[in-house]
Amino acid sequence: MNIFKKKETLSQNITFMAIMAALNVIFVLLSEFIPFLLFILVFLLPLSCTLVILLCNKKYFPIFFFSTIGLCFIVVAWNISDTIFFIIPSLITGLVFGLMIEKKLPIAFSIIAATATQFCLTYLFFTFSISIRSFVMKMFVIVERFF
């Protein structure tokens, strides 16, 4: 059985996406216990997402995307920040890279665009995190005044 060929049937698509989602979840779980693996995840997660884009039907990609995020939230519920800061940007980066490879754009352009996507998403989520923390701290101050 050739794993790296285009999936044609529904069962082939779902099986391959389930294997890739399971690998993502395993790597995320391992990275919780071996912190250095978190930096390796930045490279491995977009690769699995790129393989799903290249080998599976596009209409099934949202199933893979949301199931991977949901499983990662469940598996590492004690550390949601890893899912928000590493998993979601890596999946979107893999989507961008896979679509650019599929459109047969130059590889240098694809790498630069995927890197820019990763940078922008990381910055966006980090900024969002700071604003949420600031809002929560202001709410604590307001509530503290009443009690």
CSV table of N, CA and C in Angstrom, one decimal, residues 24-114:
chain,number,residue,atom,x,y,z
A,24,ASN,N,-0.1,14.3,15.0
A,24,ASN,CA,-0.1,15.7,15.5
A,24,ASN,C,-0.3,15.6,17.1
A,25,VAL,N,-1.3,14.9,17.5
A,25,VAL,CA,-1.7,14.9,18.9
A,25,VAL,C,-0.6,14.2,19.7
A,26,ILE,N,0.0,13.1,19.1
A,26,ILE,CA,1.1,12.4,19.8
A,26,ILE,C,2.3,13.3,20.0
A,27,PHE,N,2.6,14.1,18.9
A,27,PHE,CA,3.8,15.0,19.0
A,27,PHE,C,3.5,16.1,20.0
A,28,VAL,N,2.3,16.6,20.1
A,28,VAL,CA,1.9,17.7,21.0
A,28,VAL,C,2.0,17.1,22.4
A,29,LEU,N,1.5,15.9,22.7
A,29,LEU,CA,1.6,15.3,24.0
A,29,LEU,C,3.0,15.0,24.4
A,30,LEU,N,3.9,14.6,23.5
A,30,LEU,CA,5.3,14.4,23.8
A,30,LEU,C,6.0,15.7,24.1
A,31,SER,N,5.6,16.7,23.4
A,31,SER,CA,6.2,18.0,23.6
A,31,SER,C,5.9,18.6,25.0
A,32,GLU,N,4.8,18.1,25.6
A,32,GLU,CA,4.5,18.6,27.0
A,32,GLU,C,5.5,18.0,28.0
A,33,PHE,N,6.0,16.8,27.7
A,33,PHE,CA,6.9,16.1,28.6
A,33,PHE,C,8.3,16.3,28.3
A,34,ILE,N,8.6,16.6,27.0
A,34,ILE,CA,10.0,16.9,26.6
A,34,ILE,C,9.9,18.3,25.9
A,35,PRO,N,10.2,19.3,26.6
A,35,PRO,CA,9.9,20.7,26.2
A,35,PRO,C,10.7,21.1,24.9
A,36,PHE,N,11.8,20.5,24.6
A,36,PHE,CA,12.5,20.8,23.4
A,36,PHE,C,11.8,20.4,22.1
A,37,LEU,N,10.9,19.4,22.2
A,37,LEU,CA,10.1,19.0,21.1
A,37,LEU,C,9.1,20.0,20.6
A,38,LEU,N,8.8,21.0,21.4
A,38,LEU,CA,7.9,22.0,21.0
A,38,LEU,C,8.5,22.8,19.8
A,39,PHE,N,9.8,23.0,19.8
A,39,PHE,CA,10.4,23.7,18.7
A,39,PHE,C,10.4,22.9,17.4
A,40,ILE,N,10.5,21.6,17.6
A,40,ILE,CA,10.5,20.7,16.4
A,40,ILE,C,9.1,20.6,15.9
A,41,LEU,N,8.1,20.8,16.7
A,41,LEU,CA,6.7,20.8,16.2
A,41,LEU,C,6.4,21.9,15.2
A,42,VAL,N,7.1,23.0,15.3
A,42,VAL,CA,6.9,24.1,14.4
A,42,VAL,C,7.2,23.7,13.0
A,43,PHE,N,8.1,22.6,12.8
A,43,PHE,CA,8.4,22.1,11.5
A,43,PHE,C,7.6,20.9,11.1
A,44,LEU,N,7.2,20.1,12.1
A,44,LEU,CA,6.5,18.8,11.8
A,44,LEU,C,5.0,19.0,11.6
A,45,LEU,N,4.4,19.9,12.3
A,45,LEU,CA,2.9,20.1,12.2
A,45,LEU,C,2.6,20.7,10.8
A,46,PRO,N,3.3,21.7,10.3
A,46,PRO,CA,3.0,22.1,8.9
A,46,PRO,C,3.2,21.0,7.9
A,47,LEU,N,4.2,20.1,8.1
A,47,LEU,CA,4.4,19.1,7.2
A,47,LEU,C,3.2,18.1,7.1
A,48,SER,N,2.7,17.7,8.2
A,48,SER,CA,1.5,16.8,8.2
A,48,SER,C,0.3,17.5,7.5
A,49,CYS,N,0.1,18.8,7.8
A,49,CYS,CA,-1.0,19.5,7.2
A,49,CYS,C,-0.8,19.7,5.7
A,50,THR,N,0.5,19.9,5.3
A,50,THR,CA,0.8,20.0,3.9
A,50,THR,C,0.5,18.6,3.2
A,51,LEU,N,0.8,17.5,3.8
A,51,LEU,CA,0.5,16.2,3.2
A,51,LEU,C,-1.0,16.0,3.1
A,52,VAL,N,-1.7,16.5,4.1
A,52,VAL,CA,-3.2,16.3,4.0
A,52,VAL,C,-3.7,17.2,2.8
A,53,ILE,N,-3.2,18.4,2.6
A,53,ILE,CA,-3.6,19.2,1.5
A,53,ILE,C,-3.3,18.6,0.2
A,54,LEU,N,-2.1,18.0,0.1
A,54,LEU,CA,-1.6,17.5,-1.2
A,54,LEU,C,-2.3,16.2,-1.6
A,55,LEU,N,-2.6,15.3,-0.6
A,55,LEU,CA,-3.0,14.0,-0.9
A,55,LEU,C,-4.5,13.7,-0.7
A,56,CYS,N,-5.2,14.6,0.0
A,56,CYS,CA,-6.6,14.4,0.3
A,56,CYS,C,-7.5,15.4,-0.5
A,57,ASN,N,-8.8,15.1,-0.5
A,57,ASN,CA,-9.7,16.0,-1.1
A,57,ASN,C,-9.8,17.3,-0.3
A,58,LYS,N,-9.9,18.4,-0.9
A,58,LYS,CA,-10.0,19.7,-0.2
A,58,LYS,C,-11.2,19.9,0.6
A,59,LYS,N,-12.3,19.3,0.2
A,59,LYS,CA,-13.5,19.4,1.0
A,59,LYS,C,-13.5,18.8,2.3
A,60,TYR,N,-12.6,17.9,2.6
A,60,TYR,CA,-12.4,17.2,3.9
A,60,TYR,C,-11.4,17.9,4.8
A,61,PHE,N,-10.7,18.9,4.3
A,61,PHE,CA,-9.7,19.6,5.1
A,61,PHE,C,-10.3,20.2,6.4
A,62,PRO,N,-11.4,20.9,6.4
A,62,PRO,CA,-12.0,21.4,7.7
A,62,PRO,C,-12.2,20.3,8.7
A,63,ILE,N,-12.5,19.1,8.3
A,63,ILE,CA,-12.6,18.0,9.3
A,63,ILE,C,-11.3,17.8,10.0
A,64,PHE,N,-10.2,17.7,9.2
A,64,PHE,CA,-8.9,17.5,9.7
A,64,PHE,C,-8.5,18.7,10.6
A,65,PHE,N,-8.7,19.9,10.2
A,65,PHE,CA,-8.3,21.1,10.9
A,65,PHE,C,-8.9,21.2,12.3
A,66,PHE,N,-10.2,21.1,12.3
A,66,PHE,CA,-11.0,21.2,13.6
A,66,PHE,C,-10.8,20.0,14.5
A,67,SER,N,-10.7,18.8,13.9
A,67,SER,CA,-10.5,17.7,14.8
A,67,SER,C,-9.1,17.7,15.4
A,68,THR,N,-8.1,18.1,14.7
A,68,THR,CA,-6.8,18.2,15.2
A,68,THR,C,-6.7,19.3,16.4
A,69,ILE,N,-7.3,20.4,16.1
A,69,ILE,CA,-7.4,21.4,17.2
A,69,ILE,C,-8.2,21.0,18.4
A,70,GLY,N,-9.3,20.3,18.2
A,70,GLY,CA,-10.1,19.8,19.3
A,70,GLY,C,-9.4,18.8,20.1
A,71,LEU,N,-8.7,17.8,19.4
A,71,LEU,CA,-8.0,16.8,20.1
A,71,LEU,C,-6.8,17.3,20.9
A,72,CYS,N,-6.2,18.3,20.3
A,72,CYS,CA,-5.0,18.9,21.0
A,72,CYS,C,-5.5,19.7,22.2
A,73,PHE,N,-6.7,20.4,22.1
A,73,PHE,CA,-7.3,21.0,23.3
A,73,PHE,C,-7.6,20.0,24.4
A,74,ILE,N,-8.1,18.8,24.0
A,74,ILE,CA,-8.5,17.8,25.0
A,74,ILE,C,-7.2,17.2,25.6
A,75,VAL,N,-6.3,16.8,24.8
A,75,VAL,CA,-5.1,16.1,25.3
A,75,VAL,C,-4.2,16.9,26.2
A,76,VAL,N,-4.0,18.2,25.8
A,76,VAL,CA,-3.2,19.1,26.6
A,76,VAL,C,-4.1,20.2,27.3
A,77,ALA,N,-5.1,19.8,27.9
A,77,ALA,CA,-6.0,20.7,28.5
A,77,ALA,C,-5.4,21.6,29.6
A,78,TRP,N,-4.3,21.1,30.2
A,78,TRP,CA,-3.7,21.9,31.3
A,78,TRP,C,-2.8,23.0,30.7
A,79,ASN,N,-2.5,23.0,29.4
A,79,ASN,CA,-1.7,24.0,28.8
A,79,ASN,C,-2.3,24.4,27.4
A,80,ILE,N,-3.3,25.2,27.5
A,80,ILE,CA,-4.0,25.5,26.3
A,80,ILE,C,-3.2,26.5,25.4
A,81,SER,N,-2.3,27.2,26.0
A,81,SER,CA,-1.4,28.2,25.3
A,81,SER,C,-0.6,27.5,24.2
A,82,ASP,N,-0.2,26.3,24.4
A,82,ASP,CA,0.6,25.6,23.4
A,82,ASP,C,-0.3,25.3,22.1
A,83,THR,N,-1.5,25.0,22.4
A,83,THR,CA,-2.5,24.8,21.3
A,83,THR,C,-2.7,26.1,20.5
A,84,ILE,N,-2.9,27.1,21.2
A,84,ILE,CA,-3.2,28.4,20.6
A,84,ILE,C,-2.0,29.0,19.9
A,85,PHE,N,-0.8,28.9,20.5
A,85,PHE,CA,0.4,29.6,19.9
A,85,PHE,C,1.1,28.7,19.0
A,86,PHE,N,1.0,27.4,19.0
A,86,PHE,CA,1.8,26.6,18.2
A,86,PHE,C,1.0,25.7,17.2
A,87,ILE,N,-0.1,25.2,17.6
A,87,ILE,CA,-0.9,24.2,16.8
A,87,ILE,C,-1.6,25.0,15.7
A,88,ILE,N,-2.4,26.0,16.1
A,88,ILE,CA,-3.3,26.7,15.1
A,88,ILE,C,-2.4,27.4,14.1
A,89,PRO,N,-1.4,28.1,14.4
A,89,PRO,CA,-0.6,28.8,13.4
A,89,PRO,C,0.2,27.7,12.5
A,90,SER,N,0.6,26.6,13.1
A,90,SER,CA,1.3,25.6,12.3
A,90,SER,C,0.3,24.9,11.3
A,91,LEU,N,-0.9,24.7,11.7
A,91,LEU,CA,-1.9,24.1,10.8
A,91,LEU,C,-2.2,25.1,9.6
A,92,ILE,N,-2.3,26.4,9.9
A,92,ILE,CA,-2.6,27.3,8.9
A,92,ILE,C,-1.4,27.5,8.0
A,93,THR,N,-0.2,27.5,8.5
A,93,THR,CA,1.0,27.6,7.7
A,93,THR,C,1.1,26.4,6.8
A,94,GLY,N,0.8,25.2,7.3
A,94,GLY,CA,0.8,24.0,6.4
A,94,GLY,C,-0.2,24.1,5.3
A,95,LEU,N,-1.4,24.7,5.6
A,95,LEU,CA,-2.4,24.9,4.6
A,95,LEU,C,-1.9,25.8,3.5
A,96,VAL,N,-1.3,26.9,3.9
A,96,VAL,CA,-0.7,27.9,2.9
A,96,VAL,C,0.4,27.2,2.1
A,97,PHE,N,1.3,26.5,2.7
A,97,PHE,CA,2.4,25.9,2.0
A,97,PHE,C,1.9,24.8,1.1
A,98,GLY,N,0.9,24.0,1.5
A,98,GLY,CA,0.3,23.0,0.7
A,98,GLY,C,-0.4,23.5,-0.5
A,99,LEU,N,-1.1,24.6,-0.3
A,99,LEU,CA,-1.8,25.2,-1.5
A,99,LEU,C,-0.9,25.8,-2.5
A,100,MET,N,0.2,26.4,-2.0
A,100,MET,CA,1.2,27.0,-2.9
A,100,MET,C,2.0,25.9,-3.7
A,101,ILE,N,2.3,24.8,-3.0
A,101,ILE,CA,2.9,23.7,-3.8
A,101,ILE,C,2.0,23.1,-4.8
A,102,GLU,N,0.7,23.0,-4.4
A,102,GLU,CA,-0.3,22.5,-5.4
A,102,GLU,C,-0.5,23.4,-6.6
A,103,LYS,N,-0.4,24.7,-6.4
A,103,LYS,CA,-0.5,25.6,-7.5
A,103,LYS,C,0.8,25.7,-8.3
A,104,LYS,N,1.8,25.0,-7.9
A,104,LYS,CA,3.1,24.9,-8.6
A,104,LYS,C,3.8,26.3,-8.6
A,105,LEU,N,3.8,27.0,-7.5
A,105,LEU,CA,4.5,28.3,-7.4
A,105,LEU,C,6.0,27.9,-7.1
A,106,PRO,N,6.9,28.9,-7.3
A,106,PRO,CA,8.3,28.6,-7.0
A,106,PRO,C,8.4,28.3,-5.5
A,107,ILE,N,9.3,27.3,-5.3
A,107,ILE,CA,9.5,26.9,-3.9
A,107,ILE,C,10.0,28.0,-3.0
A,108,ALA,N,10.8,28.8,-3.5
A,108,ALA,CA,11.3,29.9,-2.6
A,108,ALA,C,10.2,30.9,-2.2
A,109,PHE,N,9.3,31.2,-3.1
A,109,PHE,CA,8.1,32.0,-2.8
A,109,PHE,C,7.2,31.3,-1.8
A,110,SER,N,7.1,30.0,-2.0
A,110,SER,CA,6.2,29.2,-1.1
A,110,SER,C,6.8,29.2,0.3
A,111,ILE,N,8.1,29.0,0.5
A,111,ILE,CA,8.7,29.0,1.8
A,111,ILE,C,8.6,30.4,2.4
A,112,ILE,N,8.8,31.4,1.7
A,112,ILE,CA,8.8,32.8,2.2
A,112,ILE,C,7.3,33.1,2.7
A,113,ALA,N,6.4,32.7,1.8
A,113,ALA,CA,5.0,33.0,2.2
A,113,ALA,C,4.5,32.2,3.4
A,114,ALA,N,5.0,31.0,3.5
A,114,ALA,CA,4.6,30.2,4.7
A,114,ALA,C,5.3,30.7,6.0
